[in-house]
Coordinates of N, CA, C and O in Angstrom, one line a residue:
X17 N 2.2 -24.5 7.9 CA 3.3 -23.6 7.8 C 2.7 -22.2 7.6 O 1.8 -21.9 6.8
X18 N 3.1 -21.2 8.4 CA 2.6 -19.9 8.3 C 3.3 -19.1 7.2 O 4.5 -19.3 6.9
X19 N 2.5 -18.3 6.5 CA 3.1 -17.5 5.4 C 3.3 -16.1 5.7 O 3.6 -15.3 4.9
X20 N 2.9 -15.7 7.0 CA 3.1 -14.4 7.4 C 4.5 -13.9 7.4 O 5.4 -14.8 7.5
X21 N 4.7 -12.6 7.3 CA 6.1 -12.1 7.3 C 6.1 -10.7 8.0 O 5.4 -9.8 7.7
X22 N 7.0 -10.6 9.0 CA 7.2 -9.4 9.8 C 5.8 -8.8 10.3 O 5.7 -7.6 10.3
X23 N 4.9 -9.7 10.6 CA 3.6 -9.2 11.1 C 2.6 -8.9 10.0 O 1.5 -8.4 10.3
X24 N 2.9 -9.1 8.8 CA 2.1 -8.8 7.6 C 1.5 -10.2 7.1 O 2.1 -11.2 7.4
X25 N 0.5 -10.1 6.3 CA -0.1 -11.3 5.7 C 0.9 -12.2 5.0 O 0.9 -13.4 5.2
X26 N 1.8 -11.6 4.3 CA 2.8 -12.4 3.5 C 4.0 -11.5 3.1 O 3.9 -10.2 3.3
X27 N 5.0 -12.1 2.5 CA 6.1 -11.3 2.1 C 5.8 -10.2 1.1 O 6.3 -9.1 1.1
X28 N 4.9 -10.6 0.1 CA 4.5 -9.7 -0.9 C 3.9 -8.4 -0.4 O 4.2 -7.3 -0.8
X29 N 3.0 -8.6 0.6 CA 2.3 -7.4 1.2 C 3.3 -6.6 1.9 O 3.3 -5.3 1.8
X30 N 4.2 -7.2 2.7 CA 5.2 -6.4 3.5 C 6.1 -5.7 2.5 O 6.4 -4.5 2.7
X31 N 6.6 -6.3 1.5 CA 7.6 -5.7 0.6 C 7.0 -4.6 -0.2 O 7.6 -3.5 -0.4
X32 N 5.8 -4.7 -0.7 CA 5.1 -3.7 -1.5 C 4.8 -2.5 -0.6 O 5.1 -1.3 -1.0
X33 N 4.4 -2.7 0.6 CA 4.2 -1.6 1.6 C 5.5 -0.9 1.8 O 5.5 0.4 1.8
X34 N 6.5 -1.6 2.1 CA 7.8 -1.0 2.4 C 8.4 -0.3 1.2 O 8.9 0.9 1.4
X35 N 8.4 -0.9 0.1 CA 9.1 -0.3 -1.1 C 8.3 0.7 -1.9 O 8.8 1.6 -2.5
X36 N 7.0 0.6 -1.9 CA 6.2 1.5 -2.7 C 5.3 2.5 -2.0 O 5.1 3.6 -2.5
X37 N 4.9 2.2 -0.7 CA 4.0 3.1 -0.1 C 4.4 3.6 1.3 O 3.6 4.3 1.9
X38 N 5.5 3.1 1.8 CA 5.9 3.5 3.2 C 6.1 5.0 3.3 O 6.7 5.6 2.5
X39 N 5.4 5.6 4.3 CA 5.5 7.0 4.5 C 4.7 7.9 3.6 O 4.7 9.1 3.7
X40 N 3.9 7.3 2.7 CA 3.0 8.1 1.9 C 1.7 8.3 2.5 O 1.1 7.4 3.1
X41 N 1.2 9.5 2.5 CA -0.1 9.9 3.0 C -1.2 9.5 2.0 O -1.0 9.7 0.8
X42 N -2.3 8.9 2.5 CA -3.4 8.6 1.6 C -3.9 9.7 0.7 O -4.2 9.5 -0.4
X43 N -3.8 10.9 1.2 CA -4.2 12.1 0.4 C -3.3 12.3 -0.8 O -3.7 12.6 -1.9
X44 N -2.0 12.0 -0.6 CA -1.0 12.1 -1.6 C -1.2 11.0 -2.7 O -1.0 11.2 -3.9
X45 N -1.6 9.9 -2.2 CA -1.8 8.7 -3.1 C -3.1 9.0 -4.0 O -3.1 8.7 -5.2
X46 N -4.1 9.5 -3.4 CA -5.4 9.6 -4.1 C -5.7 11.1 -4.6 O -6.6 11.3 -5.3
X47 N -5.0 12.0 -4.0 CA -5.2 13.4 -4.4 C -6.3 14.0 -3.5 O -6.7 15.2 -3.7
X48 N -6.8 13.3 -2.6 CA -7.9 13.7 -1.7 C -7.9 12.6 -0.6 O -7.3 11.6 -0.7
X49 N -8.7 12.9 0.5 CA -8.9 11.9 1.5 C -9.8 10.8 1.0 O -10.8 11.0 0.4
X50 N -9.4 9.5 1.3 CA -10.2 8.4 0.9 C -11.5 8.3 1.7 O -11.4 8.7 2.9
X51 N -12.5 7.8 1.2 CA -13.8 7.6 1.9 C -13.6 6.5 2.9 O -14.2 6.5 4.0
X52 N -12.9 5.4 2.5 CA -12.7 4.3 3.4 C -11.5 3.5 2.9 O -10.9 3.8 1.9
X53 N -11.1 2.5 3.7 CA -9.9 1.8 3.3 C -10.1 0.9 2.0 O -9.1 0.6 1.3
X54 N -11.3 0.5 1.7 CA -11.6 -0.2 0.5 C -11.2 0.7 -0.8 O -10.6 0.2 -1.7
X55 N -11.6 1.9 -0.7 CA -11.3 2.8 -1.8 C -9.8 3.0 -1.9 O -9.2 3.1 -3.0
X56 N -9.1 3.2 -0.8 CA -7.7 3.4 -0.8 C -7.0 2.1 -1.3 O -6.0 2.2 -2.1
X57 N -7.5 1.0 -0.9 CA -6.9 -0.3 -1.4 C -7.0 -0.4 -2.9 O -6.0 -0.8 -3.5
X58 N -8.1 0.0 -3.5 CA -8.2 0.0 -4.9 C -7.2 1.0 -5.6 O -6.6 0.6 -6.6
X59 N -7.0 2.1 -5.0 CA -6.1 3.1 -5.5 C -4.6 2.6 -5.4 O -3.9 2.8 -6.3
X60 N -4.3 2.0 -4.3 CA -3.0 1.5 -4.1 C -2.7 0.4 -5.1 O -1.6 0.4 -5.8
X61 N -3.6 -0.5 -5.3 CA -3.5 -1.6 -6.3 C -3.3 -1.0 -7.7 O -2.4 -1.4 -8.4
X62 N -4.1 -0.1 -8.1 CA -4.0 0.5 -9.4 C -2.7 1.2 -9.6 O -2.1 1.1 -10.7
X63 N -2.2 2.0 -8.6 CA -1.0 2.7 -8.7 C 0.2 1.7 -8.8 O 1.1 1.9 -9.7
X64 N 0.2 0.6 -8.1 CA 1.3 -0.4 -8.2 C 1.3 -1.1 -9.5 O 2.4 -1.2 -10.1
X65 N 0.1 -1.5 -10.0 CA 0.1 -2.1 -11.3 C 0.5 -1.2 -12.4 O 1.2 -1.6 -13.3
X66 N 0.1 0.1 -12.4 CA 0.5 1.0 -13.4 C 2.0 1.2 -13.4 O 2.6 1.2 -14.5
X67 N 2.6 1.3 -12.2 CA 4.0 1.5 -12.2 C 4.8 0.3 -12.7 O 5.7 0.4 -13.5
X68 N 4.3 -0.9 -12.3 CA 5.0 -2.1 -12.8 C 4.8 -2.3 -14.3 O 5.7 -2.6 -15.1
X69 N 3.6 -2.1 -14.8 CA 3.3 -2.2 -16.2 C 4.0 -1.2 -17.1 O 4.4 -1.5 -18.2
X70 N 4.3 0.0 -16.5 CA 5.0 1.0 -17.3 C 6.4 0.7 -17.5 O 7.0 0.9 -18.6
X71 N 7.1 0.1 -16.5 CA 8.5 -0.2 -16.6 C 8.8 -1.6 -17.0 O 10.0 -1.9 -17.3
X72 N 7.9 -2.6 -16.8 CA 8.2 -4.0 -17.1 C 7.8 -4.5 -18.4 O 7.0 -3.8 -19.1
X73 N 8.4 -5.6 -18.8 CA 8.1 -6.2 -20.1 C 8.5 -7.7 -20.0 O 9.4 -8.1 -19.2
X74 N 7.9 -8.5 -20.8 CA 8.3 -9.9 -21.0 C 8.1 -10.7 -19.7 O 7.2 -10.5 -18.9
X75 N 9.0 -11.6 -19.5 CA 9.0 -12.5 -18.3 C 9.1 -11.8 -17.0 O 8.4 -12.1 -16.0
X76 N 9.9 -10.7 -16.9 CA 10.0 -9.9 -15.7 C 8.7 -9.3 -15.3 O 8.3 -9.3 -14.1
X77 N 7.9 -8.8 -16.3 CA 6.6 -8.3 -16.0 C 5.7 -9.3 -15.5 O 4.9 -9.1 -14.6
X78 N 5.7 -10.5 -16.1 CA 4.9 -11.6 -15.7 C 5.1 -12.0 -14.2 O 4.2 -12.2 -13.4
X79 N 6.4 -12.1 -13.9 CA 6.8 -12.4 -12.5 C 6.3 -11.2 -11.5 O 5.9 -11.5 -10.4
X80 N 6.5 -10.0 -11.9 CA 6.1 -8.9 -11.1 C 4.6 -8.9 -10.9 O 4.2 -8.6 -9.7
X81 N 3.9 -9.1 -11.9 CA 2.4 -9.2 -11.8 C 2.0 -10.3 -10.9 O 1.0 -10.2 -10.1
X82 N 2.6 -11.5 -11.0 CA 2.3 -12.6 -10.1 C 2.6 -12.2 -8.7 O 1.9 -12.6 -7.8
X83 N 3.7 -11.5 -8.4 CA 4.1 -11.1 -7.1 C 3.0 -10.2 -6.5 O 2.5 -10.3 -5.4
X84 N 2.5 -9.2 -7.4 CA 1.5 -8.3 -6.9 C 0.2 -9.0 -6.6 O -0.6 -8.5 -5.8
X85 N -0.1 -10.1 -7.3 CA -1.4 -10.8 -7.1 C -1.5 -11.4 -5.7 O -2.6 -11.6 -5.3
X86 N -0.4 -11.5 -5.0 CA -0.4 -12.0 -3.6 C -0.5 -11.0 -2.6 O -0.6 -11.3 -1.4
X87 N -0.5 -9.7 -3.0 CA -0.5 -8.6 -2.0 C -1.9 -8.5 -1.4 O -2.9 -8.5 -2.1
X88 N -2.0 -8.2 -0.1 CA -3.2 -7.9 0.6 C -3.4 -6.4 0.6 O -2.9 -5.7 1.5
X89 N -4.0 -5.9 -0.4 CA -4.2 -4.4 -0.6 C -4.9 -3.8 0.6 O -4.6 -2.7 1.0
X90 N -5.9 -4.5 1.1 CA -6.7 -3.9 2.2 C -5.9 -3.8 3.5 O -6.1 -2.8 4.2
X91 N -5.0 -4.7 3.7 CA -4.1 -4.6 4.9 C -3.2 -3.4 4.8 O -3.1 -2.6 5.7
X92 N -2.7 -3.2 3.6 CA -1.8 -2.0 3.4 C -2.6 -0.7 3.6 O -2.2 0.2 4.3
X93 N -3.8 -0.7 3.0 CA -4.7 0.5 3.1 C -5.1 0.8 4.6 O -5.0 2.0 5.0
X94 N -5.4 -0.2 5.3 CA -5.7 0.0 6.7 C -4.5 0.6 7.5 O -4.7 1.5 8.3
X95 N -3.3 0.1 7.2 CA -2.1 0.6 7.9 C -1.9 2.1 7.4 O -1.5 2.9 8.3
X96 N -2.0 2.3 6.1 CA -1.8 3.7 5.6 C -2.8 4.7 6.3 O -2.4 5.8 6.7
X97 N -4.1 4.3 6.4 CA -5.1 5.2 7.0 C -4.8 5.3 8.5 O -4.9 6.4 9.1
X98 N -4.4 4.3 9.2 CA -4.0 4.4 10.6 C -2.8 5.3 10.8 O -2.8 6.1 11.8
X99 N -1.8 5.1 10.0 CA -0.6 6.0 10.1 C -1.0 7.4 9.9 O -0.5 8.3 10.6
X100 N -1.8 7.7 8.9 CA -2.3 9.0 8.5 C -3.1 9.6 9.7 O -2.9 10.8 10.1
X101 N -4.0 8.8 10.3 CA -4.8 9.3 11.4 C -3.9 9.7 12.6 O -4.1 10.7 13.3
X102 N -2.8 8.9 12.8 CA -1.9 9.2 13.9 C -1.1 10.5 13.6 O -0.9 11.3 14.5
X103 N -0.7 10.7 12.4 CA 0.0 11.9 12.0 C -0.9 13.1 12.1 O -0.5 14.2 12.6
X104 N -2.2 13.0 11.7 CA -3.2 14.1 11.9 C -3.4 14.5 13.3 O -3.4 15.6 13.7
X105 N -3.5 13.4 14.2 CA -3.6 13.7 15.6 C -2.4 14.4 16.2 O -2.6 15.4 16.9
X106 N -1.2 14.0 15.8 CA 0.0 14.7 16.3 C 0.0 16.1 15.8 O 0.4 17.0 16.5
X107 N -0.3 16.3 14.5 CA -0.3 17.7 14.0 C -1.3 18.6 14.7 O -1.0 19.7 15.0
X108 N -2.5 18.1 14.9 CA -3.5 18.8 15.6 C -3.1 19.2 17.1 O -3.3 20.3 17.5
X109 N -2.4 18.3 17.7 CA -1.9 18.5 19.1 C -0.8 19.6 19.1 O -0.7 20.4 20.0
X110 N 0.1 19.6 18.1 CA 1.1 20.5 18.0 C 0.6 21.9 17.7 O 1.2 22.9 18.1
X111 N -0.5 22.0 16.9 CA -1.0 23.3 16.5 C -1.9 23.9 17.7 O -2.1 25.1 17.7
X112 N -2.3 23.1 18.6 CA -3.2 23.6 19.7 C -2.4 24.3 20.8 O -1.3 24.4 20.9

């Protein structure tokens, strides 16, 4: 049985990308351009965990953290960087 969802590794990855990071520029997430997608993946994971831990408690927090443990952070980071590169190319072409 396949666990992929809408072209993503799994439902957790798709949902976190959609709800937490869709449309966000890697520079906005990190405050600067990431060196590579591994660095961005770490930043995405940290940001998501901080947000969940800030607002959650008890059993709900436990379930949310379990959900986040299934996320493929590197997949999200690769897509964020690819989207950002496409946006930069479009901006450069419009300014030329």
